[in-house]
Short mmCIF file of C-alpha atoms in Angstrom, two decimals:
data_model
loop_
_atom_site.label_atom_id
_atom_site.label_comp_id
_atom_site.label_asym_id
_atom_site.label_seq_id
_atom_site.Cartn_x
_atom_site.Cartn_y
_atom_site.Cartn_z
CA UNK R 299 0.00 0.00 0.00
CA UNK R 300 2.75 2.50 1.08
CA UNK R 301 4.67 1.77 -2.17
CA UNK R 302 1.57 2.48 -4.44
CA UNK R 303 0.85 5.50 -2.88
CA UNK R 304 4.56 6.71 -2.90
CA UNK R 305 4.25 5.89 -6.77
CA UNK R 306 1.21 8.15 -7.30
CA UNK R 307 2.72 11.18 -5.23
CA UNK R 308 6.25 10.29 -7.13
CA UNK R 309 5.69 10.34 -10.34
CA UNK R 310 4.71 13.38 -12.76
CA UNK R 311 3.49 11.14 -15.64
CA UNK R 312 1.50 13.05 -18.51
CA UNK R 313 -1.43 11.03 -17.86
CA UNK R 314 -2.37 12.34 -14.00
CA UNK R 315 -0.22 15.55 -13.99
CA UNK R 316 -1.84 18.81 -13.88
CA UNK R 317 -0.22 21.41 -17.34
CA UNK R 318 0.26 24.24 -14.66
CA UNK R 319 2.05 26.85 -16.32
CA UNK R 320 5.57 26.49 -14.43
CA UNK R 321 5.77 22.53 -16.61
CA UNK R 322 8.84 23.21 -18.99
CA UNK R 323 8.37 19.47 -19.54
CA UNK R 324 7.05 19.57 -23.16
CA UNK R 325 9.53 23.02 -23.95
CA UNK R 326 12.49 20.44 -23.37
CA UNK R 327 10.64 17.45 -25.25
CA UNK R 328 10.06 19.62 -28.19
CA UNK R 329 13.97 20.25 -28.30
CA UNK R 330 14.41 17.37 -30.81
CA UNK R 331 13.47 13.74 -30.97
CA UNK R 332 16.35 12.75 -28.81
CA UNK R 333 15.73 14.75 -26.27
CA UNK R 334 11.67 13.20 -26.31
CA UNK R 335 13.16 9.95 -26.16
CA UNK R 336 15.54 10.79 -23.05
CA UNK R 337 13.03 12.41 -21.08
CA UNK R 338 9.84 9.54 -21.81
CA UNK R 339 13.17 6.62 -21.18
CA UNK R 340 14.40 7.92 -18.04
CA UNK R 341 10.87 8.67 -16.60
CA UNK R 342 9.16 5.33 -17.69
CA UNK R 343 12.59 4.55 -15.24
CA UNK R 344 12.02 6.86 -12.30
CA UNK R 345 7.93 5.53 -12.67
CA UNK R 346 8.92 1.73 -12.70
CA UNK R 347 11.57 1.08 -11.28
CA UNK R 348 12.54 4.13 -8.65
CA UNK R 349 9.32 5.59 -7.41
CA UNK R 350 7.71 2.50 -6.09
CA UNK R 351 10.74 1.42 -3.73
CA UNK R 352 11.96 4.75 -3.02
CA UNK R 353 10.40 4.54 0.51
CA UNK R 354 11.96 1.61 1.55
CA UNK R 355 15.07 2.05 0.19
CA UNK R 356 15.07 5.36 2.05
CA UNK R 357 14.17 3.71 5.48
CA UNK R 358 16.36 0.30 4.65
CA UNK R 359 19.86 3.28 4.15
CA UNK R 360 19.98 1.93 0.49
CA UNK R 361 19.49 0.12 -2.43
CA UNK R 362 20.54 -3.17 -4.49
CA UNK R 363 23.60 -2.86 -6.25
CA UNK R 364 22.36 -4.51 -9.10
CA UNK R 365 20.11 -1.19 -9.45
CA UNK R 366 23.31 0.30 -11.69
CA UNK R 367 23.12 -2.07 -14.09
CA UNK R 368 19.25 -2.21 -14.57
CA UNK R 369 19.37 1.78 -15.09
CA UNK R 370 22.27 0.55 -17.77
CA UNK R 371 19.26 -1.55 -19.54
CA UNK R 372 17.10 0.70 -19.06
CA UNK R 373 18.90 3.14 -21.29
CA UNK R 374 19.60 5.89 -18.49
CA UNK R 375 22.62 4.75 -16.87
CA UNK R 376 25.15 5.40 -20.14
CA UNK R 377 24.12 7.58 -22.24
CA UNK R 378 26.23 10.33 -23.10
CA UNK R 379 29.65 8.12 -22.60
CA UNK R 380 32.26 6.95 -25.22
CA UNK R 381 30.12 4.65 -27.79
CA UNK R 382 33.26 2.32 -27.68
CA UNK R 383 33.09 2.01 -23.86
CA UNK R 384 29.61 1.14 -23.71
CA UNK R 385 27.78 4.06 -23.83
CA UNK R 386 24.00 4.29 -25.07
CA UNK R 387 22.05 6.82 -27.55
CA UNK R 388 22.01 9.74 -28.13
CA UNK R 389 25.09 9.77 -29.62
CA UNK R 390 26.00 13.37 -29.56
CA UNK R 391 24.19 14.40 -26.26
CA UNK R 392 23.57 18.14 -24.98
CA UNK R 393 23.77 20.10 -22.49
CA UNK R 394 20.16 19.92 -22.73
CA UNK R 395 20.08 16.29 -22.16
CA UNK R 396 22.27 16.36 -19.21
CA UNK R 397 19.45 18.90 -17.99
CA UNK R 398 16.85 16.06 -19.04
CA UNK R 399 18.45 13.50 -16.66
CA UNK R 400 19.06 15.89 -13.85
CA UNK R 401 15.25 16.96 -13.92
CA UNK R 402 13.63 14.30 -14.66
CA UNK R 403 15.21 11.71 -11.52
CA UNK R 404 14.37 14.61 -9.21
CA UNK R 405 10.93 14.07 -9.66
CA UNK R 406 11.94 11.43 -6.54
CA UNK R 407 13.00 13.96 -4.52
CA UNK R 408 15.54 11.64 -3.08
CA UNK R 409 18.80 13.20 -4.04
CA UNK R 410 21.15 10.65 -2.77
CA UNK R 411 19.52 7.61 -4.68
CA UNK R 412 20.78 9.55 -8.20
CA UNK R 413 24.03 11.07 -6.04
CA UNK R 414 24.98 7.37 -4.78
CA UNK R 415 23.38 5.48 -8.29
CA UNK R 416 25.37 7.63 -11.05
CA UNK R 417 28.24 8.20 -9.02
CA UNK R 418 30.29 7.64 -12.34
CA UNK R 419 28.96 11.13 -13.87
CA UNK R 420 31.51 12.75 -11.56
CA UNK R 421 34.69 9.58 -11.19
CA UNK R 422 34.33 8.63 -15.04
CA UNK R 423 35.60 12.08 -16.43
CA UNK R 424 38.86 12.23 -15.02
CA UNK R 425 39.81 8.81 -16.65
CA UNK R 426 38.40 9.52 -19.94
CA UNK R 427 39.93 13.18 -19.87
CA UNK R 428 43.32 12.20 -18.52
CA UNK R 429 43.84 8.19 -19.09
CA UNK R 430 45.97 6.56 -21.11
CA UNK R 431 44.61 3.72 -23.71
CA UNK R 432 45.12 1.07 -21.83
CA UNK R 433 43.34 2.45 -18.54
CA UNK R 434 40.43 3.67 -20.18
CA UNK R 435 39.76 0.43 -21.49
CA UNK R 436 40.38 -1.52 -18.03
CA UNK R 437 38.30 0.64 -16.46
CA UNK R 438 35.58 2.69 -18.37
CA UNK R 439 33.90 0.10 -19.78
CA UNK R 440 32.76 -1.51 -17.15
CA UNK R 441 32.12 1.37 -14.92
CA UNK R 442 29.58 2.49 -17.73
CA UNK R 443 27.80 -0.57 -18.17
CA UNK R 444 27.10 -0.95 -14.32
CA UNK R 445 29.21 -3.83 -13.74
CA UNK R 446 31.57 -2.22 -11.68
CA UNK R 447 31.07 1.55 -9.52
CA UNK R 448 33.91 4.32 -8.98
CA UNK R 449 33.26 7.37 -6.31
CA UNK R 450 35.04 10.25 -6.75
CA UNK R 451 37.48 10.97 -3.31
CA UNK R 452 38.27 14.20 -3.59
CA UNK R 453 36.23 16.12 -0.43
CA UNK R 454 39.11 15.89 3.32
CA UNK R 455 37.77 16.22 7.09
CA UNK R 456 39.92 19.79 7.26
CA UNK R 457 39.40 20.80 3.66
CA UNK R 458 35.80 21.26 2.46
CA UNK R 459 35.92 23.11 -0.53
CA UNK R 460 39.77 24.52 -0.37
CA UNK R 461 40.83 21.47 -2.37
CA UNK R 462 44.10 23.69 -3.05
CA UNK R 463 45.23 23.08 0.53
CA UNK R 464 44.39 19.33 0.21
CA UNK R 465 46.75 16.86 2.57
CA UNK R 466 46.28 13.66 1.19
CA UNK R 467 49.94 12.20 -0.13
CA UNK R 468 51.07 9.83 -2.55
CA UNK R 469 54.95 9.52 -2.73
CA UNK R 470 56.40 7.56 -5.41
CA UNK R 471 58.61 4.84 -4.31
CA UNK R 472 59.93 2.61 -7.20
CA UNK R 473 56.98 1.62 -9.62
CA UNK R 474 54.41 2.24 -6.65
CA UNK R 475 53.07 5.55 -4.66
CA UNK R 476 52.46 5.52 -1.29
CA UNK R 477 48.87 6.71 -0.56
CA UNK R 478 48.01 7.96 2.63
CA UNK R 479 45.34 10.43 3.75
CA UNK R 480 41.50 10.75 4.28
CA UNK R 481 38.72 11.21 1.96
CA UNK R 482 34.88 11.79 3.22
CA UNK R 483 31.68 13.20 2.95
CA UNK R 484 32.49 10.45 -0.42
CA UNK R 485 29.22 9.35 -2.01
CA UNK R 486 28.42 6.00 -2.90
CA UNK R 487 31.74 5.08 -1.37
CA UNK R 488 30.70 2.03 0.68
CA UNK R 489 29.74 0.14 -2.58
CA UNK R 490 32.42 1.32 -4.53
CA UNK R 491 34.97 -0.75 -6.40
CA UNK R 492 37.21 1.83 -7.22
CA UNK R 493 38.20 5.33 -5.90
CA UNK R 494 39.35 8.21 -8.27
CA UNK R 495 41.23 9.84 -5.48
CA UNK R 496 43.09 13.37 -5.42
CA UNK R 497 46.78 13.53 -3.85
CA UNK R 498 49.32 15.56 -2.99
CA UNK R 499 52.08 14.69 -5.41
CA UNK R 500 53.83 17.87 -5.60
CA UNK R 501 54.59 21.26 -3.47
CA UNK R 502 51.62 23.48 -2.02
CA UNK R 503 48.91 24.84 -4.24
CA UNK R 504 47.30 24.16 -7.31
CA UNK R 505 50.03 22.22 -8.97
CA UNK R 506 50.52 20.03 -6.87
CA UNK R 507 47.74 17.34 -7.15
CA UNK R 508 47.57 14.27 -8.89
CA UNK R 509 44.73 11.82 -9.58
CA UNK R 510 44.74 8.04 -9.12
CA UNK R 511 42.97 5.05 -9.43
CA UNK R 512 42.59 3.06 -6.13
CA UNK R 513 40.67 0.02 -5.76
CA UNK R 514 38.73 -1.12 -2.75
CA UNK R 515 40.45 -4.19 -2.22
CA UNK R 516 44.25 -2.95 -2.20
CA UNK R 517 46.05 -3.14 1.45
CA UNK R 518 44.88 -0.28 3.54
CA UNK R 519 41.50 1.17 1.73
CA UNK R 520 38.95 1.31 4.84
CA UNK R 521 35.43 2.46 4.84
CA UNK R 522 33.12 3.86 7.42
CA UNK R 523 29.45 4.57 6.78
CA UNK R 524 28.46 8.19 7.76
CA UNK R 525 24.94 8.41 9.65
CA UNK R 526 23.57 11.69 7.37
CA UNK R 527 20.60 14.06 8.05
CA UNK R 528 19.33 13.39 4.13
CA UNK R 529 20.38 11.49 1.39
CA UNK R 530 19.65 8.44 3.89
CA UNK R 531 20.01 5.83 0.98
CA UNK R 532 22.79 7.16 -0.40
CA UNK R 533 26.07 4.99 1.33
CA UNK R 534 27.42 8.56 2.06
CA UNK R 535 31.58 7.48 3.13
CA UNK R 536 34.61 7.92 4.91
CA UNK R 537 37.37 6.17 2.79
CA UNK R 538 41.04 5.81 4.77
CA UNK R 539 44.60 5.42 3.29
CA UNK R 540 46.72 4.05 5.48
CA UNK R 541 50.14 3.19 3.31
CA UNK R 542 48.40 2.14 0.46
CA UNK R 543 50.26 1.21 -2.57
CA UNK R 544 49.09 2.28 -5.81
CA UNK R 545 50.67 0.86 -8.69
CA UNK R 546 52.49 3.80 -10.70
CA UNK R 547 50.50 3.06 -13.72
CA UNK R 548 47.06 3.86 -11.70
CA UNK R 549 48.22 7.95 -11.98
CA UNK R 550 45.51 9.18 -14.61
CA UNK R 551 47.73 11.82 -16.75
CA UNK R 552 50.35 13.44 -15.74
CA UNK R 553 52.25 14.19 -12.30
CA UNK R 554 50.72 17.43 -10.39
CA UNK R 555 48.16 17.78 -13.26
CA UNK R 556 45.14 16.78 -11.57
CA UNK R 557 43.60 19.94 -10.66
CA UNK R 558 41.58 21.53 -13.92
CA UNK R 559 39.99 18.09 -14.30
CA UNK R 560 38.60 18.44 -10.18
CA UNK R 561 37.84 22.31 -11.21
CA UNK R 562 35.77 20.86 -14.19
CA UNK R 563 34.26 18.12 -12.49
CA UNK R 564 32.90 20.63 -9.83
CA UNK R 565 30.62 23.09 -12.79
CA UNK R 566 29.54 20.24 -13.83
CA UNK R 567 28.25 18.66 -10.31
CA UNK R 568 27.26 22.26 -9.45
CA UNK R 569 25.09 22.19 -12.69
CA UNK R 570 23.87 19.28 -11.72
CA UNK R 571 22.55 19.67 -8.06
CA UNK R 572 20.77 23.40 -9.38
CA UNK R 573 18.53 21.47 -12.02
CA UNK R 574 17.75 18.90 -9.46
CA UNK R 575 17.13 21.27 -6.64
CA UNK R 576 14.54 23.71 -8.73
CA UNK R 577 12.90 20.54 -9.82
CA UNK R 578 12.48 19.07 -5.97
CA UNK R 579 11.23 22.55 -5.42
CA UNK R 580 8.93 22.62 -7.75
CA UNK R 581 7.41 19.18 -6.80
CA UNK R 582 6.94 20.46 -3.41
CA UNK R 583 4.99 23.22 -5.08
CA UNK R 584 2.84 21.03 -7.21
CA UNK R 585 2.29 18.51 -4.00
CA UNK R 586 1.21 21.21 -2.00
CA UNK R 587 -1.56 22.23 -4.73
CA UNK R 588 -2.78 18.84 -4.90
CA UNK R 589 -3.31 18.40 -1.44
CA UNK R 590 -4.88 22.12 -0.88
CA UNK R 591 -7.46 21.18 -3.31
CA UNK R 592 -8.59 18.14 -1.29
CA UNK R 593 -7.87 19.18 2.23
CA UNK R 594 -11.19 21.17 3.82
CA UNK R 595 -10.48 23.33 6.76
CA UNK R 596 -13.40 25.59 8.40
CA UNK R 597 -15.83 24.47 5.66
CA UNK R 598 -13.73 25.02 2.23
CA UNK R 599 -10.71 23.78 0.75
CA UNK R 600 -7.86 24.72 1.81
CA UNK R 601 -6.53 26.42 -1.24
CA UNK R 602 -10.19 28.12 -1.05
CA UNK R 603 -8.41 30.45 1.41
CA UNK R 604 -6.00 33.49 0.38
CA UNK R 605 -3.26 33.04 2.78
CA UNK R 606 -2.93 29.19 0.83
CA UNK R 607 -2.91 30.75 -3.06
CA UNK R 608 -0.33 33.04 -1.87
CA UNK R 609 2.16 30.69 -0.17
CA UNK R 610 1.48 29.08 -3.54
CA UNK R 611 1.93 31.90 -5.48
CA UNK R 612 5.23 32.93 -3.67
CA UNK R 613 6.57 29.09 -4.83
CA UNK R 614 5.66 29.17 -7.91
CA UNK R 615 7.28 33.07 -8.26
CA UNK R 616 10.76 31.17 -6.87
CA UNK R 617 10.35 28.24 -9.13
CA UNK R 618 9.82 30.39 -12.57
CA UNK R 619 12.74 32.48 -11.62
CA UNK R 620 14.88 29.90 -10.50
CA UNK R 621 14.23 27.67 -14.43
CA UNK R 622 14.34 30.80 -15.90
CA UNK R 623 17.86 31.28 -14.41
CA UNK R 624 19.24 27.83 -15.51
CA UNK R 625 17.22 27.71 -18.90
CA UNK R 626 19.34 30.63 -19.86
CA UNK R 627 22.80 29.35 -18.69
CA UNK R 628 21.58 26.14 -20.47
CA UNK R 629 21.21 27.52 -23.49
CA UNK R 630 24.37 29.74 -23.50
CA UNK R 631 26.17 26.36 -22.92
CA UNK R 632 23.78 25.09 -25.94
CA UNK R 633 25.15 27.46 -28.32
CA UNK R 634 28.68 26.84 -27.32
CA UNK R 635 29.97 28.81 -24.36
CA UNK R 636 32.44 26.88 -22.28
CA UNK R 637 31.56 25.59 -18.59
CA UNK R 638 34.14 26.70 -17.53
CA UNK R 639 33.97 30.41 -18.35
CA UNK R 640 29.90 29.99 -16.95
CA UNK R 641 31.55 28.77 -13.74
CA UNK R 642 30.43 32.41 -11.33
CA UNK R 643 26.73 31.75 -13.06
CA UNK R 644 26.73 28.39 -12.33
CA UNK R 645 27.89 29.48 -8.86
CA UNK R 646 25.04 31.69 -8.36
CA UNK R 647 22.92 29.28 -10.41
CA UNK R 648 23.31 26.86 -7.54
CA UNK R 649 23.09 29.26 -4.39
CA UNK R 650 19.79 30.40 -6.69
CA UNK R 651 17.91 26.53 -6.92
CA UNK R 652 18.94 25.41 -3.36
CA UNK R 653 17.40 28.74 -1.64
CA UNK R 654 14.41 28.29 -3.83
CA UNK R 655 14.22 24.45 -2.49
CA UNK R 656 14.47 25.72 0.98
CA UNK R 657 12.14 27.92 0.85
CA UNK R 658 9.62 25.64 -1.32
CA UNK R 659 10.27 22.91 1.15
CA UNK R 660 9.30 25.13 4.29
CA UNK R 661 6.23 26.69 2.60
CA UNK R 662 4.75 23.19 1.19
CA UNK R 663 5.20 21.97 4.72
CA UNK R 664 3.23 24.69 6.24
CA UNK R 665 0.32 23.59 3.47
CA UNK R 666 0.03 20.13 3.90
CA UNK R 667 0.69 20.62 8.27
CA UNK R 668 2.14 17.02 10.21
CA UNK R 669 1.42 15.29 6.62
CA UNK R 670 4.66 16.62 5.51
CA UNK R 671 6.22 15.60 8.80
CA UNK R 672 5.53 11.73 8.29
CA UNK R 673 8.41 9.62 6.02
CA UNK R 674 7.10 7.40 3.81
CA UNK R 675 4.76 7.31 0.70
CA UNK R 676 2.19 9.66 1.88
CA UNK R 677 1.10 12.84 0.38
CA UNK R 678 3.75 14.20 2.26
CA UNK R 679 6.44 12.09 1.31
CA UNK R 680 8.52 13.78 -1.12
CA UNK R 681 8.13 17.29 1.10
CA UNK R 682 9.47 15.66 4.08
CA UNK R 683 12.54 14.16 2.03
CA UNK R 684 13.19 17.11 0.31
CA UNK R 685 13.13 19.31 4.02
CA UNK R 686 15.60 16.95 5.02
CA UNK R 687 17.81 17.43 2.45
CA UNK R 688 17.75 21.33 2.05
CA UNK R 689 20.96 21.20 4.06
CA UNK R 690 23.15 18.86 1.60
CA UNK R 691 21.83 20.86 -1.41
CA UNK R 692 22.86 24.33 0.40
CA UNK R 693 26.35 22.51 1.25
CA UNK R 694 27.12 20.27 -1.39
CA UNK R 695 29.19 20.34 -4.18
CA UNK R 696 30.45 24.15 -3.07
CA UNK R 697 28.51 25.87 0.12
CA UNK R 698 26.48 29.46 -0.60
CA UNK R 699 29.35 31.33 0.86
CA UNK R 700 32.14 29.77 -1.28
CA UNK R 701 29.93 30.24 -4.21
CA UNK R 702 29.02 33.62 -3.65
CA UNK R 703 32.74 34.12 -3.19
CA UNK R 704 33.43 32.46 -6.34
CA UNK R 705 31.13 34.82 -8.32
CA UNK R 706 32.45 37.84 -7.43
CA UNK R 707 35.90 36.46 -7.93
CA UNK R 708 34.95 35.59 -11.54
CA UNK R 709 32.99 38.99 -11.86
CA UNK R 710 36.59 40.39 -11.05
CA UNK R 711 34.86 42.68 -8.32
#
């Protein structure tokens, strides 16, 4: 019963959703036939396979590791990789059908079931960008396809987003380096396989990181589950290197050349998490209306009184903003600009979508009272996820402060 009813207040299928005039859903459909095909594949996804064990998976702290490789049938898990490693149509994927994916699983509003599921999005580009041959053939393929996992290590206890002053080490000795260091706050690190970890290779700074590939099994790796406030079925990590030797062909590209490929990885995260977080917020919006219409209070429905339309109102004003925001930084990167050079919008982009979920989640709960205060697959459900994970949105992946920072750095202010 619960998982039926978390279904229906999951999924945003054409057949039961209201067209309110915040959907961009058919705007990005009508994009091209490709980008149709991504959003009905991954949502036929989210509606079968996701939505109706989201719940559970939530209360059991996470979900069956064969999950990656049924997204990989279902045609979500690789598209946009290498064709030759594995990867699924579209062929020549978009920043529009990144956006596609991003939007379309948050319609669970369970972020850490797509953080700890597609943990490759964000340890796959650093082998394909800086691997040789012969790694990205050990490795790639079978991180695409689902068969095997990699989590990206990159986040220290002392270091939060100053990955500069990162203290990690790995000293070469002979054909090996010498890892040792801690990684956490690592998603999906407890199911891992493999680890593509940052180092200190080199002298302070920038330059001086490297990037590696560490299994779980070598000598040394340990892992401790972290008890989160969110996110609760995502295996959110603390991964150890205690004089762990990493084979000296395991450095991806060169010595000390590891940081543009973490800089990169970060827009792209940050990109990421603001698509997601404006869709949760919007959800919360769209719950709230549903339940306001069937909810009487002192002889009406509740959305029958003023004080209700506006709290809806005020969403919905945050919502259209915050899309509008990312539509147009998606379509700059559409027509060619480089992520990169977007990175103080993207910055803002993301401060932008995780206030707008904050505040979405807070109002929504106020509309639907101790409903959205119960877990579970009630008409509540996805409000009470998404309240508990306004935090890991705000702090993830670059915190407001350090991305305010970061804009007015890049604004040259």
């Amino acid at each position: 019963m619960a998982a039926a009813s978390a279904k229906k207040m999951s999924t945003d299928s054409d057949a039961n959703r209201d067209a309110w005039f915040w959907d961009w859903d058919a705007d990005v459909a009508a994009i091209s036939p490709s980008h149709a095909d991504l959003q009905r594949t991954v949502r036929k996804f989210v509606d079968e396979d996701l939505a109706p064990n989201i719940a559970d998976w939530e209360e059991q702290g996470g979900f069956p590791k064969d999950l990656h490789q049924r997204a990989y049938a279902a045609g979500v898990y690789g598209f946009g990789w290498p064709l030759e490693y594995g990867g699924t149509p579209p062929a020549d994927p978009d920043i529009w059908h990144k956006f596609i994916l991003n939007d379309e699983l948050a319609i669970l509003c369970a972020g850490g079931l797509p953080a700890s599921l597609f943990t490759h999005g964000i340890s796959l580009p650093p082998i394909l960008a800086l691997g040789s041959p012969a790694q990205k053939d050990r490795y790639a393929r079978d991180i695409i396809s689902g068969r095997k996992t990699a989590s990206l290590a990159i986040t220290e206890p002392g270091g939060g987003s100053d990955v500069a002053n990162m203290h990690t080490t790995a000293v070469r000795e002979g054909d090996e380096y010498v890892l040792d260091g801690v990684k956490t706050f690592i998603s999906g690190g407890m199911n891992a396989d493999y680890f593509t970890v940052a180092a200190r290779t080199g002298g302070k700074g920038l330059t001086g990181i490297s990037l590696f590939m560490v299994h779980k099994e070598f000598p040394g790796v340990t892992t401790t589950r972290l008890k989160t406030q969110g996110w609760l079925c995502s295996t959110t990590t603390t991964v150890a290197f205690n004089t762990v030797r990493v084979p000296a062909g395991n450095l991806l590209g060169a010595e000390n050349f590891g940081f543009m490929p973490i800089m990169l990885n970060f827009n792209s995260e940050r990109y990421g998490m603001a698509v997601g977080a404006c869709r949760m917020a919007r959800c919360c919006l769209e719950d709230a209306i549903r339940y306001a219409r069937v909810r009487k209070t002192f002889g009406r429905p509740l959305i029958g009184h003023q004080v209700i339309r506006h709290k809806i109102a005020e969403m919905a004003r945050h919502v259209l903003a915050t899309h509008g925001l990312m539509a147009t930084i998606t379509r700059a990167l559409a027509g060619g600009a480089d992520m990169g050079r977007t990175s103080g919008q993207l910055a803002l982009a993301k401060v932008q979508a995780t206030k707008t979920l904050e505040f979405c989640a807070r109002e929504a709960s106020q509309v639907l009272g101790g409903k959205a205060y119960l877990r579970g697959g009630g008409p509540g459900g996805r409000i009470e996820r998404c309240y508990r994970e306004v935090r890991v949105f705000a702090i993830g992946g670059g915190s407001e402060e350090i991305m305010l920072e970061l804009a007015t750095r890049q604004a040259k202010l």
